Amino acid sequence: MSTLHQRTIQLGPSTITAIVDVTTPWPILPVSGEIWDKVRASYPSSFYNPETLLGRVHCYLIQQAERTILVDTGLGKAPAPTQPLSSQQLEAQLALLGVDPAMIDTVFLTHLHVDHVGLNTHYVDGSLQARFPNARYLAHQAEKGLIAFMQQHSPERAGYLQDQVLWLEAQGRLEFFDPDFELAEGITTWFTPGHSPGHTALVIDHGTGERVLLAGDIFFNPIQMFEPSFATGLDVDSDQAQATRLAVLAQVSDGKTLVAPCHFPTPSFGYVVPEGTAYRWLPIEDELTRG
């Protein structure tokens, strides 16, 4: 029996659910021991063991009265970077929510890395098909630059693009957009390049005084709140990614923006709080202490 790996919040007419698709140990990132000690003390749930991070791949489901939007499709059947503790959970988690793939009308892709597009398609009796048959798939126009970059610089890692991205484009199912636009009532795109050329977040704001940022990979780990300049080595343009992080942090540290990255520990919803010249991450389980 599948176990529920979700967290749901309500904002105006939008029900937003974080779904864990993959949980896996990640090699620790190269940064000073002093910083890691601070991260270990503040975010023990970020660690599998003292020397290994606990990585997660979250997808997000947004439900309104007449809309069902899936943000990213997880890793799918692509191999995890290390032996996963759990994987390929998205379909099971949607089923537990009572959401059939045919109910999803839009698949919004924050960017086109493998762990965000892995269940865009699947094979049925040897035939490739869109996994969400009634959905339009959306990605930023600049993500075509990521496709070209990977095909040129990492062809050994670009194989997934054929089935999960290029096939959808050839079928007229994947639309590339530019500039930012309103995806649904109170849901707008926010161009946030750096991690990839067309990386785009979603802002959900219904005029209630609170808003939610589905941040994709603007932030990879809470360490980037303490050290916004820290680069993971996974960004296409690390300088642009840092500039984007700093700009986003300045705008979402208002105490009114719930931020939901892809790879943060569960719960992946939290607030960004100014701390000295940087910031810290406050998961919603600690919300009452945010002052």
PDB file of C-alpha atoms in Angstrom:
ATOM      1  CA  MET A   1       0.000   0.000   0.000  1.00  0.00           C
ATOM      2  CA  SER A   2       1.294   3.433  -0.865  1.00  0.00           C
ATOM      3  CA  THR A   3       1.978   5.877   1.945  1.00  0.00           C
ATOM      4  CA  LEU A   4       0.883   9.485   1.739  1.00  0.00           C
ATOM      5  CA  HIS A   5       3.908  11.742   1.126  1.00  0.00           C
ATOM      6  CA  GLN A   6       2.191  15.104   0.818  1.00  0.00           C
ATOM      7  CA  ARG A   7       1.589  18.451   2.466  1.00  0.00           C
ATOM      8  CA  THR A   8      -1.386  20.636   1.508  1.00  0.00           C
ATOM      9  CA  ILE A   9      -2.099  24.309   2.131  1.00  0.00           C
ATOM     10  CA  GLN A  10      -5.043  26.482   1.131  1.00  0.00           C
ATOM     11  CA  LEU A  11      -4.666  29.977  -0.302  1.00  0.00           C
ATOM     12  CA  GLY A  12      -7.906  31.589  -1.436  1.00  0.00           C
ATOM     13  CA  PRO A  13      -9.430  29.382  -4.140  1.00  0.00           C
ATOM     14  CA  SER A  14      -6.180  27.432  -4.640  1.00  0.00           C
ATOM     15  CA  THR A  15      -5.390  24.160  -2.904  1.00  0.00           C
ATOM     16  CA  ILE A  16      -1.646  23.564  -3.196  1.00  0.00           C
ATOM     17  CA  THR A  17      -0.196  20.139  -2.454  1.00  0.00           C
ATOM     18  CA  ALA A  18       3.488  19.246  -2.260  1.00  0.00           C
ATOM     19  CA  ILE A  19       4.080  15.685  -3.465  1.00  0.00           C
ATOM     20  CA  VAL A  20       7.324  13.796  -2.838  1.00  0.00           C
ATOM     21  CA  ASP A  21       8.262  11.844  -5.962  1.00  0.00           C
ATOM     22  CA  VAL A  22      11.771  10.764  -4.939  1.00  0.00           C
ATOM     23  CA  THR A  23      13.735  10.564  -1.699  1.00  0.00           C
ATOM     24  CA  THR A  24      17.439   9.801  -2.068  1.00  0.00           C
ATOM     25  CA  PRO A  25      20.785  10.404  -0.368  1.00  0.00           C
ATOM     26  CA  TRP A  26      22.850  13.122  -2.071  1.00  0.00           C
ATOM     27  CA  PRO A  27      26.614  13.565  -1.772  1.00  0.00           C
ATOM     28  CA  ILE A  28      27.438  16.488   0.486  1.00  0.00           C
ATOM     29  CA  LEU A  29      28.155  19.725  -1.359  1.00  0.00           C
ATOM     30  CA  PRO A  30      31.631  21.295  -1.213  1.00  0.00           C
ATOM     31  CA  VAL A  31      31.423  24.103   1.325  1.00  0.00           C
ATOM     32  CA  SER A  32      33.156  24.997   4.579  1.00  0.00           C
ATOM     33  CA  GLY A  33      32.610  22.778   7.604  1.00  0.00           C
ATOM     34  CA  GLU A  34      31.467  25.740   9.678  1.00  0.00           C
ATOM     35  CA  ILE A  35      28.550  26.358   7.333  1.00  0.00           C
ATOM     36  CA  TRP A  36      27.613  22.679   7.331  1.00  0.00           C
ATOM     37  CA  ASP A  37      27.641  22.638  11.121  1.00  0.00           C
ATOM     38  CA  LYS A  38      25.143  25.510  11.071  1.00  0.00           C
ATOM     39  CA  VAL A  39      22.953  23.750   8.515  1.00  0.00           C
ATOM     40  CA  ARG A  40      23.057  20.468  10.463  1.00  0.00           C
ATOM     41  CA  ALA A  41      22.021  22.253  13.635  1.00  0.00           C
ATOM     42  CA  SER A  42      19.222  24.214  11.976  1.00  0.00           C
ATOM     43  CA  TYR A  43      17.891  21.635   9.496  1.00  0.00           C
ATOM     44  CA  PRO A  44      18.587  18.089  10.710  1.00  0.00           C
ATOM     45  CA  SER A  45      15.904  16.771   8.336  1.00  0.00           C
ATOM     46  CA  SER A  46      18.161  17.840   5.445  1.00  0.00           C
ATOM     47  CA  PHE A  47      20.601  15.034   6.263  1.00  0.00           C
ATOM     48  CA  TYR A  48      20.548  11.287   5.669  1.00  0.00           C
ATOM     49  CA  ASN A  49      23.604  10.981   7.897  1.00  0.00           C
ATOM     50  CA  PRO A  50      26.127  13.586   9.109  1.00  0.00           C
ATOM     51  CA  GLU A  51      28.041  13.444   5.824  1.00  0.00           C
ATOM     52  CA  THR A  52      25.185  12.921   3.365  1.00  0.00           C
ATOM     53  CA  LEU A  53      22.265  15.126   2.419  1.00  0.00           C
ATOM     54  CA  LEU A  54      18.748  13.749   2.148  1.00  0.00           C
ATOM     55  CA  GLY A  55      17.506  14.896  -1.222  1.00  0.00           C
ATOM     56  CA  ARG A  56      13.886  15.061  -2.277  1.00  0.00           C
ATOM     57  CA  VAL A  57      12.153  15.752  -5.541  1.00  0.00           C
ATOM     58  CA  HIS A  58       8.842  17.530  -4.982  1.00  0.00           C
ATOM     59  CA  CYS A  59       6.124  18.151  -7.529  1.00  0.00           C
ATOM     60  CA  TYR A  60       3.239  20.503  -6.780  1.00  0.00           C
ATOM     61  CA  LEU A  61      -0.450  20.139  -7.518  1.00  0.00           C
ATOM     62  CA  ILE A  62      -2.637  23.256  -7.723  1.00  0.00           C
ATOM     63  CA  GLN A  63      -6.385  22.693  -7.642  1.00  0.00           C
ATOM     64  CA  GLN A  64      -9.038  25.329  -8.243  1.00  0.00           C
ATOM     65  CA  ALA A  65     -12.737  24.837  -8.913  1.00  0.00           C
ATOM     66  CA  GLU A  66     -12.198  24.403 -12.642  1.00  0.00           C
ATOM     67  CA  ARG A  67      -8.430  23.940 -12.913  1.00  0.00           C
ATOM     68  CA  THR A  68      -5.988  21.172 -12.032  1.00  0.00           C
ATOM     69  CA  ILE A  69      -2.366  22.132 -12.617  1.00  0.00           C
ATOM     70  CA  LEU A  70       0.684  19.937 -12.045  1.00  0.00           C
ATOM     71  CA  VAL A  71       3.994  21.727 -11.532  1.00  0.00           C
ATOM     72  CA  ASP A  72       6.826  19.453 -12.736  1.00  0.00           C
ATOM     73  CA  THR A  73       6.552  15.698 -13.203  1.00  0.00           C
ATOM     74  CA  GLY A  74       9.466  14.402 -11.140  1.00  0.00           C
ATOM     75  CA  LEU A  75      12.195  11.957 -12.038  1.00  0.00           C
ATOM     76  CA  GLY A  76       9.990   9.233 -13.488  1.00  0.00           C
ATOM     77  CA  LYS A  77      11.956   6.130 -14.410  1.00  0.00           C
ATOM     78  CA  ALA A  78      15.235   7.990 -14.901  1.00  0.00           C
ATOM     79  CA  PRO A  79      18.012   6.732 -12.599  1.00  0.00           C
ATOM     80  CA  ALA A  80      18.537   8.662  -9.374  1.00  0.00           C
ATOM     81  CA  PRO A  81      22.057  10.007  -8.672  1.00  0.00           C
ATOM     82  CA  THR A  82      22.387   7.503  -5.820  1.00  0.00           C
ATOM     83  CA  GLN A  83      20.330   4.505  -4.724  1.00  0.00           C
ATOM     84  CA  PRO A  84      16.948   6.071  -3.873  1.00  0.00           C
ATOM     85  CA  LEU A  85      15.116   5.362  -0.644  1.00  0.00           C
ATOM     86  CA  SER A  86      11.885   5.773  -2.597  1.00  0.00           C
ATOM     87  CA  SER A  87      11.182   6.728  -6.189  1.00  0.00           C
ATOM     88  CA  GLN A  88       8.488   6.963  -8.867  1.00  0.00           C
ATOM     89  CA  GLN A  89       5.920   8.044  -6.287  1.00  0.00           C
ATOM     90  CA  LEU A  90       4.119  10.758  -8.260  1.00  0.00           C
ATOM     91  CA  GLU A  91       1.499   8.523  -9.869  1.00  0.00           C
ATOM     92  CA  ALA A  92       0.725   6.740  -6.599  1.00  0.00           C
ATOM     93  CA  GLN A  93       0.492  10.025  -4.711  1.00  0.00           C
ATOM     94  CA  LEU A  94      -1.889  11.504  -7.277  1.00  0.00           C
ATOM     95  CA  ALA A  95      -4.041   8.389  -6.956  1.00  0.00           C
ATOM     96  CA  LEU A  96      -4.165   8.802  -3.175  1.00  0.00           C
ATOM     97  CA  LEU A  97      -5.411  12.347  -3.756  1.00  0.00           C
ATOM     98  CA  GLY A  98      -8.117  11.038  -6.074  1.00  0.00           C
ATOM     99  CA  VAL A  99      -6.534  12.753  -9.079  1.00  0.00           C
ATOM    100  CA  ASP A 100      -6.560  10.775 -12.304  1.00  0.00           C
ATOM    101  CA  PRO A 101      -3.910  11.842 -14.848  1.00  0.00           C
ATOM    102  CA  ALA A 102      -6.718  12.713 -17.261  1.00  0.00           C
ATOM    103  CA  MET A 103      -7.998  15.345 -14.809  1.00  0.00           C
ATOM    104  CA  ILE A 104      -4.860  17.479 -15.112  1.00  0.00           C
ATOM    105  CA  ASP A 105      -5.377  20.290 -17.621  1.00  0.00           C
ATOM    106  CA  THR A 106      -1.912  21.889 -17.436  1.00  0.00           C
ATOM    107  CA  VAL A 107       1.586  20.601 -16.746  1.00  0.00           C
ATOM    108  CA  PHE A 108       3.815  23.566 -15.928  1.00  0.00           C
ATOM    109  CA  LEU A 109       7.531  22.804 -16.155  1.00  0.00           C
ATOM    110  CA  THR A 110       9.751  25.107 -14.110  1.00  0.00           C
ATOM    111  CA  HIS A 111      12.616  23.921 -16.316  1.00  0.00           C
ATOM    112  CA  LEU A 112      13.628  20.908 -18.364  1.00  0.00           C
ATOM    113  CA  HIS A 113      16.132  19.045 -16.188  1.00  0.00           C
ATOM    114  CA  VAL A 114      15.480  15.313 -15.945  1.00  0.00           C
ATOM    115  CA  ASP A 115      14.119  15.401 -12.378  1.00  0.00           C
ATOM    116  CA  HIS A 116      11.390  17.845 -13.411  1.00  0.00           C
ATOM    117  CA  VAL A 117      10.140  16.219 -16.636  1.00  0.00           C
ATOM    118  CA  GLY A 118      10.546  12.499 -15.940  1.00  0.00           C
ATOM    119  CA  LEU A 119       6.863  11.579 -16.166  1.00  0.00           C
ATOM    120  CA  ASN A 120       5.879  13.860 -19.035  1.00  0.00           C
ATOM    121  CA  THR A 121       5.366  10.765 -21.178  1.00  0.00           C
ATOM    122  CA  HIS A 122       5.227   7.002 -20.827  1.00  0.00           C
ATOM    123  CA  TYR A 123       5.027   3.932 -23.025  1.00  0.00           C
ATOM    124  CA  VAL A 124       1.761   2.049 -23.457  1.00  0.00           C
ATOM    125  CA  ASP A 125       2.058  -1.215 -25.395  1.00  0.00           C
ATOM    126  CA  GLY A 126       5.286   0.046 -26.914  1.00  0.00           C
ATOM    127  CA  SER A 127       3.795   3.372 -27.991  1.00  0.00           C
ATOM    128  CA  LEU A 128       4.965   6.668 -26.494  1.00  0.00           C
ATOM    129  CA  GLN A 129       2.095   8.740 -25.089  1.00  0.00           C
ATOM    130  CA  ALA A 130       1.636  11.853 -22.988  1.00  0.00           C
ATOM    131  CA  ARG A 131       1.209  10.724 -19.382  1.00  0.00           C
ATOM    132  CA  PHE A 132      -1.342  13.472 -18.811  1.00  0.00           C
ATOM    133  CA  PRO A 133      -3.481  13.069 -21.920  1.00  0.00           C
ATOM    134  CA  ASN A 134      -5.656  16.174 -21.577  1.00  0.00           C
ATOM    135  CA  ALA A 135      -2.956  18.580 -20.427  1.00  0.00           C
ATOM    136  CA  ARG A 136      -1.071  21.237 -22.274  1.00  0.00           C
ATOM    137  CA  TYR A 137       2.579  21.244 -21.282  1.00  0.00           C
ATOM    138  CA  LEU A 138       4.289  24.605 -20.752  1.00  0.00           C
ATOM    139  CA  ALA A 139       7.932  25.699 -20.480  1.00  0.00           C
ATOM    140  CA  HIS A 140       9.701  29.008 -21.021  1.00  0.00           C
ATOM    141  CA  GLN A 141      10.977  29.761 -24.508  1.00  0.00           C
ATOM    142  CA  ALA A 142      14.520  30.202 -23.173  1.00  0.00           C
ATOM    143  CA  GLU A 143      14.595  26.539 -22.123  1.00  0.00           C
ATOM    144  CA  LYS A 144      15.382  25.745 -25.738  1.00  0.00           C
ATOM    145  CA  GLY A 145      18.794  27.038 -24.716  1.00  0.00           C
ATOM    146  CA  LEU A 146      19.031  24.290 -22.084  1.00  0.00           C
ATOM    147  CA  ILE A 147      18.210  21.676 -24.700  1.00  0.00           C
ATOM    148  CA  ALA A 148      20.997  22.978 -26.944  1.00  0.00           C
ATOM    149  CA  PHE A 149      23.409  23.269 -24.001  1.00  0.00           C
ATOM    150  CA  MET A 150      22.854  19.686 -22.872  1.00  0.00           C
ATOM    151  CA  GLN A 151      23.029  18.236 -26.358  1.00  0.00           C
ATOM    152  CA  GLN A 152      26.346  20.010 -26.920  1.00  0.00           C
ATOM    153  CA  HIS A 153      28.022  19.714 -23.519  1.00  0.00           C
ATOM    154  CA  SER A 154      26.410  16.655 -21.892  1.00  0.00           C
ATOM    155  CA  PRO A 155      25.096  14.406 -24.669  1.00  0.00           C
ATOM    156  CA  GLU A 156      25.474  11.365 -22.411  1.00  0.00           C
ATOM    157  CA  ARG A 157      22.918  12.906 -20.019  1.00  0.00           C
ATOM    158  CA  ALA A 158      20.597  14.375 -22.645  1.00  0.00           C
ATOM    159  CA  GLY A 159      18.924  11.184 -23.826  1.00  0.00           C
ATOM    160  CA  TYR A 160      15.782  11.775 -21.752  1.00  0.00           C
ATOM    161  CA  LEU A 161      15.017  14.928 -23.745  1.00  0.00           C
ATOM    162  CA  GLN A 162      13.927  12.940 -26.792  1.00  0.00           C
ATOM    163  CA  ASP A 163      11.005  11.159 -25.119  1.00  0.00           C
ATOM    164  CA  GLN A 164      10.113  13.606 -22.353  1.00  0.00           C
ATOM    165  CA  VAL A 165      10.479  16.932 -24.186  1.00  0.00           C
ATOM    166  CA  LEU A 166      11.190  16.834 -27.922  1.00  0.00           C
ATOM    167  CA  TRP A 167       8.487  14.259 -28.681  1.00  0.00           C
ATOM    168  CA  LEU A 168       5.884  16.412 -26.926  1.00  0.00           C
ATOM    169  CA  GLU A 169       7.013  19.447 -28.905  1.00  0.00           C
ATOM    170  CA  ALA A 170       6.803  17.508 -32.174  1.00  0.00           C
ATOM    171  CA  GLN A 171       3.265  16.412 -31.270  1.00  0.00           C
ATOM    172  CA  GLY A 172       2.224  20.003 -30.594  1.00  0.00           C
ATOM    173  CA  ARG A 173       1.683  19.202 -26.917  1.00  0.00           C
ATOM    174  CA  LEU A 174       4.514  21.305 -25.454  1.00  0.00           C
ATOM    175  CA  GLU A 175       4.173  25.082 -25.715  1.00  0.00           C
ATOM    176  CA  PHE A 176       7.090  27.429 -25.117  1.00  0.00           C
ATOM    177  CA  PHE A 177       5.982  30.771 -23.676  1.00  0.00           C
ATOM    178  CA  ASP A 178       7.522  34.234 -23.331  1.00  0.00           C
ATOM    179  CA  PRO A 179       7.037  36.692 -21.646  1.00  0.00           C
ATOM    180  CA  ASP A 180       5.558  36.043 -18.193  1.00  0.00           C
ATOM    181  CA  PHE A 181       1.783  35.592 -18.130  1.00  0.00           C
ATOM    182  CA  GLU A 182      -1.156  34.654 -15.910  1.00  0.00           C
ATOM    183  CA  LEU A 183      -1.515  30.889 -16.010  1.00  0.00           C
ATOM    184  CA  ALA A 184      -4.796  30.782 -14.087  1.00  0.00           C
ATOM    185  CA  GLU A 185      -6.729  32.960 -11.672  1.00  0.00           C
ATOM    186  CA  GLY A 186      -4.136  34.509  -9.360  1.00  0.00           C
ATOM    187  CA  ILE A 187      -1.282  32.359 -10.725  1.00  0.00           C
ATOM    188  CA  THR A 188       1.492  34.125 -12.642  1.00  0.00           C
ATOM    189  CA  THR A 189       4.869  33.075 -13.973  1.00  0.00           C
ATOM    190  CA  TRP A 190       8.122  34.627 -12.729  1.00  0.00           C
ATOM    191  CA  PHE A 191      11.150  34.343 -15.011  1.00  0.00           C
ATOM    192  CA  THR A 192      14.075  33.303 -12.767  1.00  0.00           C
ATOM    193  CA  PRO A 193      17.017  32.324 -15.009  1.00  0.00           C
ATOM    194  CA  GLY A 194      20.398  30.988 -13.972  1.00  0.00           C
ATOM    195  CA  HIS A 195      19.860  27.416 -12.856  1.00  0.00           C
ATOM    196  CA  SER A 196      18.740  26.982 -16.442  1.00  0.00           C
ATOM    197  CA  PRO A 197      18.269  29.566 -19.206  1.00  0.00           C
ATOM    198  CA  GLY A 198      14.484  29.605 -18.914  1.00  0.00           C
ATOM    199  CA  HIS A 199      13.921  28.592 -15.314  1.00  0.00           C
ATOM    200  CA  THR A 200      10.534  29.975 -14.262  1.00  0.00           C
ATOM    201  CA  ALA A 201       8.784  30.003 -10.900  1.00  0.00           C
ATOM    202  CA  LEU A 202       5.074  30.394 -10.176  1.00  0.00           C
ATOM    203  CA  VAL A 203       3.533  32.991  -7.869  1.00  0.00           C
ATOM    204  CA  ILE A 204       0.087  32.299  -6.415  1.00  0.00           C
ATOM    205  CA  ASP A 205      -1.518  35.486  -5.111  1.00  0.00           C
ATOM    206  CA  HIS A 206      -5.248  35.938  -4.593  1.00  0.00           C
ATOM    207  CA  GLY A 207      -5.063  39.310  -2.866  1.00  0.00           C
ATOM    208  CA  THR A 208      -5.395  37.830   0.616  1.00  0.00           C
ATOM    209  CA  GLY A 209      -2.201  39.464   1.881  1.00  0.00           C
ATOM    210  CA  GLU A 210      -0.327  36.169   1.595  1.00  0.00           C
ATOM    211  CA  ARG A 211       1.184  34.535  -1.464  1.00  0.00           C
ATOM    212  CA  VAL A 212       2.996  31.331  -2.393  1.00  0.00           C
ATOM    213  CA  LEU A 213       6.126  31.005  -4.528  1.00  0.00           C
ATOM    214  CA  LEU A 214       6.667  27.625  -6.175  1.00  0.00           C
ATOM    215  CA  ALA A 215      10.383  28.156  -6.559  1.00  0.00           C
ATOM    216  CA  GLY A 216      11.623  25.187  -8.563  1.00  0.00           C
ATOM    217  CA  ASP A 217      15.414  25.083  -8.269  1.00  0.00           C
ATOM    218  CA  ILE A 218      16.131  28.735  -7.469  1.00  0.00           C
ATOM    219  CA  PHE A 219      17.261  27.250  -4.139  1.00  0.00           C
ATOM    220  CA  PHE A 220      18.665  23.734  -3.902  1.00  0.00           C
ATOM    221  CA  ASN A 221      19.240  23.521  -0.152  1.00  0.00           C
ATOM    222  CA  PRO A 222      18.615  25.790   2.877  1.00  0.00           C
ATOM    223  CA  ILE A 223      22.346  26.481   2.873  1.00  0.00           C
ATOM    224  CA  GLN A 224      21.629  28.990   0.099  1.00  0.00           C
ATOM    225  CA  MET A 225      19.682  31.093   2.586  1.00  0.00           C
ATOM    226  CA  PHE A 226      22.747  31.386   4.830  1.00  0.00           C
ATOM    227  CA  GLU A 227      25.086  31.697   1.845  1.00  0.00           C
ATOM    228  CA  PRO A 228      23.197  33.004  -1.226  1.00  0.00           C
ATOM    229  CA  SER A 229      26.483  33.048  -3.158  1.00  0.00           C
ATOM    230  CA  PHE A 230      26.914  29.286  -2.756  1.00  0.00           C
ATOM    231  CA  ALA A 231      26.724  27.473  -6.098  1.00  0.00           C
ATOM    232  CA  THR A 232      25.893  23.779  -6.318  1.00  0.00           C
ATOM    233  CA  GLY A 233      27.662  23.148  -9.614  1.00  0.00           C
ATOM    234  CA  LEU A 234      24.287  22.255 -11.133  1.00  0.00           C
ATOM    235  CA  ASP A 235      23.549  25.700 -12.579  1.00  0.00           C
ATOM    236  CA  VAL A 236      24.028  26.472 -16.255  1.00  0.00           C
ATOM    237  CA  ASP A 237      25.063  30.023 -15.318  1.00  0.00           C
ATOM    238  CA  SER A 238      26.144  30.227 -11.673  1.00  0.00           C
ATOM    239  CA  ASP A 239      26.571  34.019 -11.706  1.00  0.00           C
ATOM    240  CA  GLN A 240      23.069  34.519 -13.073  1.00  0.00           C
ATOM    241  CA  ALA A 241      21.695  31.951 -10.624  1.00  0.00           C
ATOM    242  CA  GLN A 242      23.251  33.848  -7.711  1.00  0.00           C
ATOM    243  CA  ALA A 243      21.861  37.170  -8.948  1.00  0.00           C
ATOM    244  CA  THR A 244      18.426  35.586  -9.280  1.00  0.00           C
ATOM    245  CA  ARG A 245      18.622  34.082  -5.775  1.00  0.00           C
ATOM    246  CA  LEU A 246      19.545  37.414  -4.238  1.00  0.00           C
ATOM    247  CA  ALA A 247      16.765  39.241  -6.092  1.00  0.00           C
ATOM    248  CA  VAL A 248      14.182  36.628  -5.118  1.00  0.00           C
ATOM    249  CA  LEU A 249      15.316  36.519  -1.482  1.00  0.00           C
ATOM    250  CA  ALA A 250      14.928  40.286  -1.206  1.00  0.00           C
ATOM    251  CA  GLN A 251      11.364  40.077  -2.503  1.00  0.00           C
ATOM    252  CA  VAL A 252      10.111  37.049  -0.566  1.00  0.00           C
ATOM    253  CA  SER A 253      11.572  37.841   2.878  1.00  0.00           C
ATOM    254  CA  ASP A 254       8.520  39.962   3.697  1.00  0.00           C
ATOM    255  CA  GLY A 255       6.919  37.484   6.089  1.00  0.00           C
ATOM    256  CA  LYS A 256       3.963  37.158   3.722  1.00  0.00           C
ATOM    257  CA  THR A 257       5.395  34.814   1.102  1.00  0.00           C
ATOM    258  CA  LEU A 258       5.354  31.060   1.602  1.00  0.00           C
ATOM    259  CA  VAL A 259       8.212  29.624  -0.458  1.00  0.00           C
ATOM    260  CA  ALA A 260       8.140  26.060  -1.780  1.00  0.00           C
ATOM    261  CA  PRO A 261      11.334  24.823  -3.490  1.00  0.00           C
ATOM    262  CA  CYS A 262      11.636  21.482  -5.236  1.00  0.00           C
ATOM    263  CA  HIS A 263      14.446  19.842  -3.287  1.00  0.00           C
ATOM    264  CA  PHE A 264      14.078  21.094   0.287  1.00  0.00           C
ATOM    265  CA  PRO A 265      13.289  18.681   3.120  1.00  0.00           C
ATOM    266  CA  THR A 266       9.686  18.015   3.997  1.00  0.00           C
ATOM    267  CA  PRO A 267       7.762  20.169   4.738  1.00  0.00           C
ATOM    268  CA  SER A 268       8.947  22.003   1.652  1.00  0.00           C
ATOM    269  CA  PHE A 269       6.805  25.059   2.466  1.00  0.00           C
ATOM    270  CA  GLY A 270       8.463  27.747   4.552  1.00  0.00           C
ATOM    271  CA  TYR A 271       9.268  31.402   5.072  1.00  0.00           C
ATOM    272  CA  VAL A 272      12.474  33.298   4.329  1.00  0.00           C
ATOM    273  CA  VAL A 273      13.540  35.421   7.292  1.00  0.00           C
ATOM    274  CA  PRO A 274      16.259  38.123   7.188  1.00  0.00           C
ATOM    275  CA  GLU A 275      19.209  37.300   9.433  1.00  0.00           C
ATOM    276  CA  GLY A 276      22.101  39.753   9.508  1.00  0.00           C
ATOM    277  CA  THR A 277      23.356  40.230   5.970  1.00  0.00           C
ATOM    278  CA  ALA A 278      21.729  37.003   4.779  1.00  0.00           C
ATOM    279  CA  TYR A 279      18.611  34.943   5.462  1.00  0.00           C
ATOM    280  CA  ARG A 280      17.413  31.779   7.097  1.00  0.00           C
ATOM    281  CA  TRP A 281      14.764  29.240   6.185  1.00  0.00           C
ATOM    282  CA  LEU A 282      11.808  28.733   8.513  1.00  0.00           C
ATOM    283  CA  PRO A 283       9.720  25.658   7.617  1.00  0.00           C
ATOM    284  CA  ILE A 284       6.008  26.000   8.265  1.00  0.00           C
ATOM    285  CA  GLU A 285       6.215  23.549  11.165  1.00  0.00           C
ATOM    286  CA  ASP A 286       8.123  26.354  12.931  1.00  0.00           C
ATOM    287  CA  GLU A 287       5.834  29.114  11.635  1.00  0.00           C
ATOM    288  CA  LEU A 288       4.610  30.166  15.071  1.00  0.00           C
ATOM    289  CA  THR A 289       8.149  31.122  16.052  1.00  0.00           C
ATOM    290  CA  ARG A 290       8.836  33.400  13.102  1.00  0.00           C
ATOM    291  CA  GLY A 291       7.847  36.547  15.017  1.00  0.00           C
TER     292      GLY A 291
END
